[in-house]
Amino acid sequence: MFEKKAITSVPVNDLIARRWSGVSYDPTRPVEAEKLTACVEAARWALSCYGAQPWNFIICDRSRDEAAWNTALECLVEGNRGWARNAPVLILAVAVERFKHNGEPNRWAQYDTGAAAISLCLQATDLGLMAHQMGGFDADKSIQTFGIADDHTPMAMIAIGYQTAREDVPEERQEREFAPRKRNPVSEHFFFGKWGAGN
């Protein structure tokens, strides 16, 4: 396993620095049930408006249900399908767009679903797994094939598994996989006191 720690302007939590979205999964190593359960637990305890927990996650574990896993794989765009076929677990994150307690629209549902998803991914990182969230999937197809209820919005597909050894990364993926991680400077996205104001 190899790391690509974030190079930060000040120290941050090591778990946050180590989390990154690689694409080189070991197809021979399934994810242990207890580790997958821990990832789900982390998502379950994420923050949410009114404590509504406006999310559902459809877990497709190839070692438990290959047909469901294949269904998830077929929902991905071709570019993602090429590498995600090696990930033993694919999870579809779905936002529940209305509050259960009053049936009103939940403006924060997608935000909260994202919070649950990153909690899941950070837990995966802590357990030595790699998690990669993808927007490149056919949401309409996932609604149809998984029978997703009305007022629910598929948000992302998440690949989870063990990273392959550095020497086993295919040549066509090496440039992407080994390139340094980049982020824009803080000043471009974080303002102090008013819009556009630097520190």
PDB file of C-alpha atoms in Angstrom:
ATOM      1  CA  MET A   1       0.000   0.000   0.000  1.00  0.00           C
ATOM      2  CA  PHE A   2       1.219   3.512  -0.768  1.00  0.00           C
ATOM      3  CA  GLU A   3       0.074   6.868   0.552  1.00  0.00           C
ATOM      4  CA  LYS A   4      -0.457  10.286  -1.002  1.00  0.00           C
ATOM      5  CA  LYS A   5      -0.761  12.528   2.018  1.00  0.00           C
ATOM      6  CA  ALA A   6      -2.088  16.015   1.520  1.00  0.00           C
ATOM      7  CA  ILE A   7       0.581  18.702   1.753  1.00  0.00           C
ATOM      8  CA  THR A   8      -1.156  21.236   3.974  1.00  0.00           C
ATOM      9  CA  SER A   9      -0.284  24.804   4.967  1.00  0.00           C
ATOM     10  CA  VAL A  10      -0.640  23.849   8.642  1.00  0.00           C
ATOM     11  CA  PRO A  11      -0.901  20.403  10.251  1.00  0.00           C
ATOM     12  CA  VAL A  12      -4.319  18.731  10.059  1.00  0.00           C
ATOM     13  CA  ASN A  13      -5.642  15.476  11.447  1.00  0.00           C
ATOM     14  CA  ASP A  14      -3.630  12.608   9.970  1.00  0.00           C
ATOM     15  CA  LEU A  15      -6.780  10.750   8.893  1.00  0.00           C
ATOM     16  CA  ILE A  16      -7.896  13.736   6.816  1.00  0.00           C
ATOM     17  CA  ALA A  17      -4.432  14.107   5.280  1.00  0.00           C
ATOM     18  CA  ARG A  18      -4.321  10.408   4.327  1.00  0.00           C
ATOM     19  CA  ARG A  19      -7.767  10.216   2.707  1.00  0.00           C
ATOM     20  CA  TRP A  20      -7.547  10.334  -1.058  1.00  0.00           C
ATOM     21  CA  SER A  21      -9.474   8.952  -4.010  1.00  0.00           C
ATOM     22  CA  GLY A  22      -7.258   6.372  -5.646  1.00  0.00           C
ATOM     23  CA  VAL A  23      -8.336   4.142  -8.518  1.00  0.00           C
ATOM     24  CA  SER A  24      -6.106   1.085  -8.092  1.00  0.00           C
ATOM     25  CA  TYR A  25      -7.974  -1.568  -6.151  1.00  0.00           C
ATOM     26  CA  ASP A  26      -6.891  -5.110  -5.361  1.00  0.00           C
ATOM     27  CA  PRO A  27      -9.596  -7.302  -6.957  1.00  0.00           C
ATOM     28  CA  THR A  28      -8.514 -10.360  -4.948  1.00  0.00           C
ATOM     29  CA  ARG A  29      -9.185  -8.902  -1.470  1.00  0.00           C
ATOM     30  CA  PRO A  30     -12.789  -8.648  -0.282  1.00  0.00           C
ATOM     31  CA  VAL A  31     -13.696  -6.184   2.463  1.00  0.00           C
ATOM     32  CA  GLU A  32     -14.273  -7.926   5.789  1.00  0.00           C
ATOM     33  CA  ALA A  33     -17.854  -7.732   7.061  1.00  0.00           C
ATOM     34  CA  GLU A  34     -16.839  -6.058  10.324  1.00  0.00           C
ATOM     35  CA  LYS A  35     -14.926  -3.337   8.476  1.00  0.00           C
ATOM     36  CA  LEU A  36     -17.835  -2.675   6.151  1.00  0.00           C
ATOM     37  CA  THR A  37     -20.130  -2.514   9.175  1.00  0.00           C
ATOM     38  CA  ALA A  38     -17.813   0.010  10.818  1.00  0.00           C
ATOM     39  CA  CYS A  39     -17.985   2.215   7.717  1.00  0.00           C
ATOM     40  CA  VAL A  40     -21.786   2.035   7.803  1.00  0.00           C
ATOM     41  CA  GLU A  41     -21.795   2.890  11.522  1.00  0.00           C
ATOM     42  CA  ALA A  42     -19.651   5.951  10.854  1.00  0.00           C
ATOM     43  CA  ALA A  43     -22.161   7.136   8.260  1.00  0.00           C
ATOM     44  CA  ARG A  44     -25.079   6.413  10.602  1.00  0.00           C
ATOM     45  CA  TRP A  45     -23.672   8.770  13.238  1.00  0.00           C
ATOM     46  CA  ALA A  46     -23.132  11.710  10.889  1.00  0.00           C
ATOM     47  CA  LEU A  47     -24.750  15.056  11.605  1.00  0.00           C
ATOM     48  CA  SER A  48     -28.131  15.910  10.080  1.00  0.00           C
ATOM     49  CA  CYS A  49     -30.737  18.652  10.304  1.00  0.00           C
ATOM     50  CA  TYR A  50     -33.288  17.778  13.018  1.00  0.00           C
ATOM     51  CA  GLY A  51     -31.465  14.470  13.357  1.00  0.00           C
ATOM     52  CA  ALA A  52     -33.501  13.325  10.346  1.00  0.00           C
ATOM     53  CA  GLN A  53     -30.735  11.179   8.835  1.00  0.00           C
ATOM     54  CA  PRO A  54     -32.005  11.869   5.284  1.00  0.00           C
ATOM     55  CA  TRP A  55     -29.944   9.221   3.562  1.00  0.00           C
ATOM     56  CA  ASN A  56     -30.047   5.675   2.327  1.00  0.00           C
ATOM     57  CA  PHE A  57     -27.053   3.659   1.166  1.00  0.00           C
ATOM     58  CA  ILE A  58     -27.407   0.672  -1.149  1.00  0.00           C
ATOM     59  CA  ILE A  59     -24.445  -1.604  -0.395  1.00  0.00           C
ATOM     60  CA  CYS A  60     -23.332  -3.917  -3.183  1.00  0.00           C
ATOM     61  CA  ASP A  61     -20.666  -6.319  -1.933  1.00  0.00           C
ATOM     62  CA  ARG A  62     -19.415  -8.607  -4.683  1.00  0.00           C
ATOM     63  CA  SER A  63     -18.572 -11.360  -2.181  1.00  0.00           C
ATOM     64  CA  ARG A  64     -22.158 -11.410  -0.847  1.00  0.00           C
ATOM     65  CA  ASP A  65     -24.293 -10.530  -3.881  1.00  0.00           C
ATOM     66  CA  GLU A  66     -22.478 -10.451  -7.201  1.00  0.00           C
ATOM     67  CA  ALA A  67     -25.659  -9.652  -9.142  1.00  0.00           C
ATOM     68  CA  ALA A  68     -26.274  -6.464  -7.108  1.00  0.00           C
ATOM     69  CA  TRP A  69     -22.616  -5.493  -7.476  1.00  0.00           C
ATOM     70  CA  ASN A  70     -22.849  -5.952 -11.256  1.00  0.00           C
ATOM     71  CA  THR A  71     -25.983  -3.794 -11.290  1.00  0.00           C
ATOM     72  CA  ALA A  72     -24.081  -1.019  -9.515  1.00  0.00           C
ATOM     73  CA  LEU A  73     -21.112  -1.369 -11.851  1.00  0.00           C
ATOM     74  CA  GLU A  74     -23.365  -1.067 -14.901  1.00  0.00           C
ATOM     75  CA  CYS A  75     -24.706   2.254 -13.577  1.00  0.00           C
ATOM     76  CA  LEU A  76     -21.232   3.820 -13.756  1.00  0.00           C
ATOM     77  CA  VAL A  77     -20.025   5.779 -16.755  1.00  0.00           C
ATOM     78  CA  GLU A  78     -17.473   3.900 -18.838  1.00  0.00           C
ATOM     79  CA  GLY A  79     -14.488   5.857 -17.541  1.00  0.00           C
ATOM     80  CA  ASN A  80     -15.251   4.900 -13.947  1.00  0.00           C
ATOM     81  CA  ARG A  81     -16.315   1.368 -14.798  1.00  0.00           C
ATOM     82  CA  GLY A  82     -12.843   0.617 -16.153  1.00  0.00           C
ATOM     83  CA  TRP A  83     -11.154   0.899 -12.766  1.00  0.00           C
ATOM     84  CA  ALA A  84     -14.101   0.413 -10.382  1.00  0.00           C
ATOM     85  CA  ARG A  85     -14.560  -3.166 -11.619  1.00  0.00           C
ATOM     86  CA  ASN A  86     -11.668  -4.053  -9.281  1.00  0.00           C
ATOM     87  CA  ALA A  87     -13.343  -2.581  -6.186  1.00  0.00           C
ATOM     88  CA  PRO A  88     -15.068  -5.332  -4.179  1.00  0.00           C
ATOM     89  CA  VAL A  89     -17.731  -2.990  -2.765  1.00  0.00           C
ATOM     90  CA  LEU A  90     -19.835  -0.373  -4.531  1.00  0.00           C
ATOM     91  CA  ILE A  91     -22.223   1.761  -2.488  1.00  0.00           C
ATOM     92  CA  LEU A  92     -24.894   4.083  -3.843  1.00  0.00           C
ATOM     93  CA  ALA A  93     -25.574   7.119  -1.619  1.00  0.00           C
ATOM     94  CA  VAL A  94     -29.152   8.368  -1.885  1.00  0.00           C
ATOM     95  CA  ALA A  95     -30.635  11.552  -0.390  1.00  0.00           C
ATOM     96  CA  VAL A  96     -34.170  11.422   1.068  1.00  0.00           C
ATOM     97  CA  GLU A  97     -35.672  14.707  -0.091  1.00  0.00           C
ATOM     98  CA  ARG A  98     -38.534  15.067   2.448  1.00  0.00           C
ATOM     99  CA  PHE A  99     -38.611  15.072   6.228  1.00  0.00           C
ATOM    100  CA  LYS A 100     -40.253  11.971   7.683  1.00  0.00           C
ATOM    101  CA  HIS A 101     -41.803  13.843  10.604  1.00  0.00           C
ATOM    102  CA  ASN A 102     -43.861  16.300   8.525  1.00  0.00           C
ATOM    103  CA  GLY A 103     -43.468  15.409   4.834  1.00  0.00           C
ATOM    104  CA  GLU A 104     -42.024  18.820   4.020  1.00  0.00           C
ATOM    105  CA  PRO A 105     -39.082  19.247   1.612  1.00  0.00           C
ATOM    106  CA  ASN A 106     -35.727  18.922   3.358  1.00  0.00           C
ATOM    107  CA  ARG A 107     -33.452  21.582   1.872  1.00  0.00           C
ATOM    108  CA  TRP A 108     -30.474  20.072   3.716  1.00  0.00           C
ATOM    109  CA  ALA A 109     -30.950  16.446   2.625  1.00  0.00           C
ATOM    110  CA  GLN A 110     -28.173  16.436   0.036  1.00  0.00           C
ATOM    111  CA  TYR A 111     -25.799  18.318   2.340  1.00  0.00           C
ATOM    112  CA  ASP A 112     -26.431  15.823   5.136  1.00  0.00           C
ATOM    113  CA  THR A 113     -26.048  12.839   2.801  1.00  0.00           C
ATOM    114  CA  GLY A 114     -22.641  14.219   1.828  1.00  0.00           C
ATOM    115  CA  ALA A 115     -21.718  14.453   5.498  1.00  0.00           C
ATOM    116  CA  ALA A 116     -22.669  10.815   6.021  1.00  0.00           C
ATOM    117  CA  ALA A 117     -20.697   9.799   2.927  1.00  0.00           C
ATOM    118  CA  ILE A 118     -17.493  11.522   4.037  1.00  0.00           C
ATOM    119  CA  SER A 119     -17.875   9.955   7.484  1.00  0.00           C
ATOM    120  CA  LEU A 120     -18.045   6.571   5.764  1.00  0.00           C
ATOM    121  CA  CYS A 121     -14.967   7.370   3.668  1.00  0.00           C
ATOM    122  CA  LEU A 122     -12.905   8.606   6.621  1.00  0.00           C
ATOM    123  CA  GLN A 123     -13.743   5.444   8.552  1.00  0.00           C
ATOM    124  CA  ALA A 124     -12.654   3.402   5.544  1.00  0.00           C
ATOM    125  CA  THR A 125      -9.334   5.248   5.480  1.00  0.00           C
ATOM    126  CA  ASP A 126      -8.839   4.604   9.186  1.00  0.00           C
ATOM    127  CA  LEU A 127      -9.345   0.870   8.559  1.00  0.00           C
ATOM    128  CA  GLY A 128      -6.725   0.703   5.811  1.00  0.00           C
ATOM    129  CA  LEU A 129      -9.276   0.766   3.007  1.00  0.00           C
ATOM    130  CA  MET A 130      -9.547   3.125   0.060  1.00  0.00           C
ATOM    131  CA  ALA A 131     -12.808   4.899  -0.759  1.00  0.00           C
ATOM    132  CA  HIS A 132     -13.525   6.815  -3.950  1.00  0.00           C
ATOM    133  CA  GLN A 133     -16.738   8.788  -4.399  1.00  0.00           C
ATOM    134  CA  MET A 134     -18.022   9.168  -7.961  1.00  0.00           C
ATOM    135  CA  GLY A 135     -20.482  11.523  -9.568  1.00  0.00           C
ATOM    136  CA  GLY A 136     -19.963   9.726 -12.883  1.00  0.00           C
ATOM    137  CA  PHE A 137     -22.929   7.363 -12.880  1.00  0.00           C
ATOM    138  CA  ASP A 138     -26.372   7.183 -14.467  1.00  0.00           C
ATOM    139  CA  ALA A 139     -28.757   8.331 -11.739  1.00  0.00           C
ATOM    140  CA  ASP A 140     -31.898   7.510 -13.740  1.00  0.00           C
ATOM    141  CA  LYS A 141     -30.643   3.998 -14.434  1.00  0.00           C
ATOM    142  CA  SER A 142     -29.856   3.481 -10.746  1.00  0.00           C
ATOM    143  CA  ILE A 143     -33.378   4.579  -9.799  1.00  0.00           C
ATOM    144  CA  GLN A 144     -34.878   2.056 -12.201  1.00  0.00           C
ATOM    145  CA  THR A 145     -32.583  -0.889 -11.557  1.00  0.00           C
ATOM    146  CA  PHE A 146     -32.508  -0.569  -7.766  1.00  0.00           C
ATOM    147  CA  GLY A 147     -36.181   0.374  -7.427  1.00  0.00           C
ATOM    148  CA  ILE A 148     -35.449   3.619  -5.573  1.00  0.00           C
ATOM    149  CA  ALA A 149     -38.503   5.320  -4.108  1.00  0.00           C
ATOM    150  CA  ASP A 150     -39.918   8.663  -5.225  1.00  0.00           C
ATOM    151  CA  ASP A 151     -38.524  11.804  -3.560  1.00  0.00           C
ATOM    152  CA  HIS A 152     -35.120  10.155  -3.291  1.00  0.00           C
ATOM    153  CA  THR A 153     -32.081  11.418  -5.218  1.00  0.00           C
ATOM    154  CA  PRO A 154     -29.039   9.254  -6.002  1.00  0.00           C
ATOM    155  CA  MET A 155     -26.024  11.403  -5.162  1.00  0.00           C
ATOM    156  CA  ALA A 156     -22.861   9.348  -5.631  1.00  0.00           C
ATOM    157  CA  MET A 157     -21.457   5.875  -6.084  1.00  0.00           C
ATOM    158  CA  ILE A 158     -18.676   4.989  -3.657  1.00  0.00           C
ATOM    159  CA  ALA A 159     -16.041   2.351  -4.398  1.00  0.00           C
ATOM    160  CA  ILE A 160     -14.457   0.712  -1.355  1.00  0.00           C
ATOM    161  CA  GLY A 161     -11.691  -1.849  -1.140  1.00  0.00           C
ATOM    162  CA  TYR A 162      -8.025  -2.460  -0.540  1.00  0.00           C
ATOM    163  CA  GLN A 163      -5.455  -0.593  -2.552  1.00  0.00           C
ATOM    164  CA  THR A 164      -3.302  -2.658  -4.855  1.00  0.00           C
ATOM    165  CA  ALA A 165       0.472  -2.756  -4.334  1.00  0.00           C
ATOM    166  CA  ARG A 166       2.394   0.115  -5.912  1.00  0.00           C
ATOM    167  CA  GLU A 167       4.172  -2.221  -8.329  1.00  0.00           C
ATOM    168  CA  ASP A 168       0.835  -3.644  -9.508  1.00  0.00           C
ATOM    169  CA  VAL A 169      -0.681  -0.329 -10.615  1.00  0.00           C
ATOM    170  CA  PRO A 170      -1.354  -0.696 -14.373  1.00  0.00           C
ATOM    171  CA  GLU A 171       0.856   1.448 -16.576  1.00  0.00           C
ATOM    172  CA  GLU A 172      -2.110   3.372 -17.982  1.00  0.00           C
ATOM    173  CA  ARG A 173      -3.107   4.489 -14.469  1.00  0.00           C
ATOM    174  CA  GLN A 174       0.330   5.294 -13.058  1.00  0.00           C
ATOM    175  CA  GLU A 175       0.420   8.956 -14.058  1.00  0.00           C
ATOM    176  CA  ARG A 176      -2.924   9.628 -12.370  1.00  0.00           C
ATOM    177  CA  GLU A 177      -2.233   7.459  -9.363  1.00  0.00           C
ATOM    178  CA  PHE A 178       1.235   8.763  -8.560  1.00  0.00           C
ATOM    179  CA  ALA A 179       0.735  12.451  -9.419  1.00  0.00           C
ATOM    180  CA  PRO A 180       0.991  14.831  -6.453  1.00  0.00           C
ATOM    181  CA  ARG A 181      -2.320  15.890  -4.937  1.00  0.00           C
ATOM    182  CA  LYS A 182      -3.369  19.495  -5.544  1.00  0.00           C
ATOM    183  CA  ARG A 183      -5.804  21.966  -4.032  1.00  0.00           C
ATOM    184  CA  ASN A 184      -6.453  25.625  -4.695  1.00  0.00           C
ATOM    185  CA  PRO A 185      -5.124  28.097  -2.126  1.00  0.00           C
ATOM    186  CA  VAL A 186      -7.276  28.856   0.901  1.00  0.00           C
ATOM    187  CA  SER A 187      -7.847  32.437  -0.279  1.00  0.00           C
ATOM    188  CA  GLU A 188      -9.820  31.266  -3.334  1.00  0.00           C
ATOM    189  CA  HIS A 189     -12.566  29.555  -1.350  1.00  0.00           C
ATOM    190  CA  PHE A 190     -12.520  30.756   2.247  1.00  0.00           C
ATOM    191  CA  PHE A 191     -13.517  34.316   3.103  1.00  0.00           C
ATOM    192  CA  PHE A 192     -13.359  36.233   6.367  1.00  0.00           C
ATOM    193  CA  GLY A 193     -16.226  38.469   7.392  1.00  0.00           C
ATOM    194  CA  LYS A 194     -17.613  39.132   3.920  1.00  0.00           C
ATOM    195  CA  TRP A 195     -17.675  37.648   0.431  1.00  0.00           C
ATOM    196  CA  GLY A 196     -14.278  37.658  -1.227  1.00  0.00           C
ATOM    197  CA  ALA A 197     -12.383  38.946   1.805  1.00  0.00           C
ATOM    198  CA  GLY A 198      -8.987  37.400   2.519  1.00  0.00           C
ATOM    199  CA  ASN A 199      -7.411  36.894   5.935  1.00  0.00           C
TER     200      ASN A 199
END
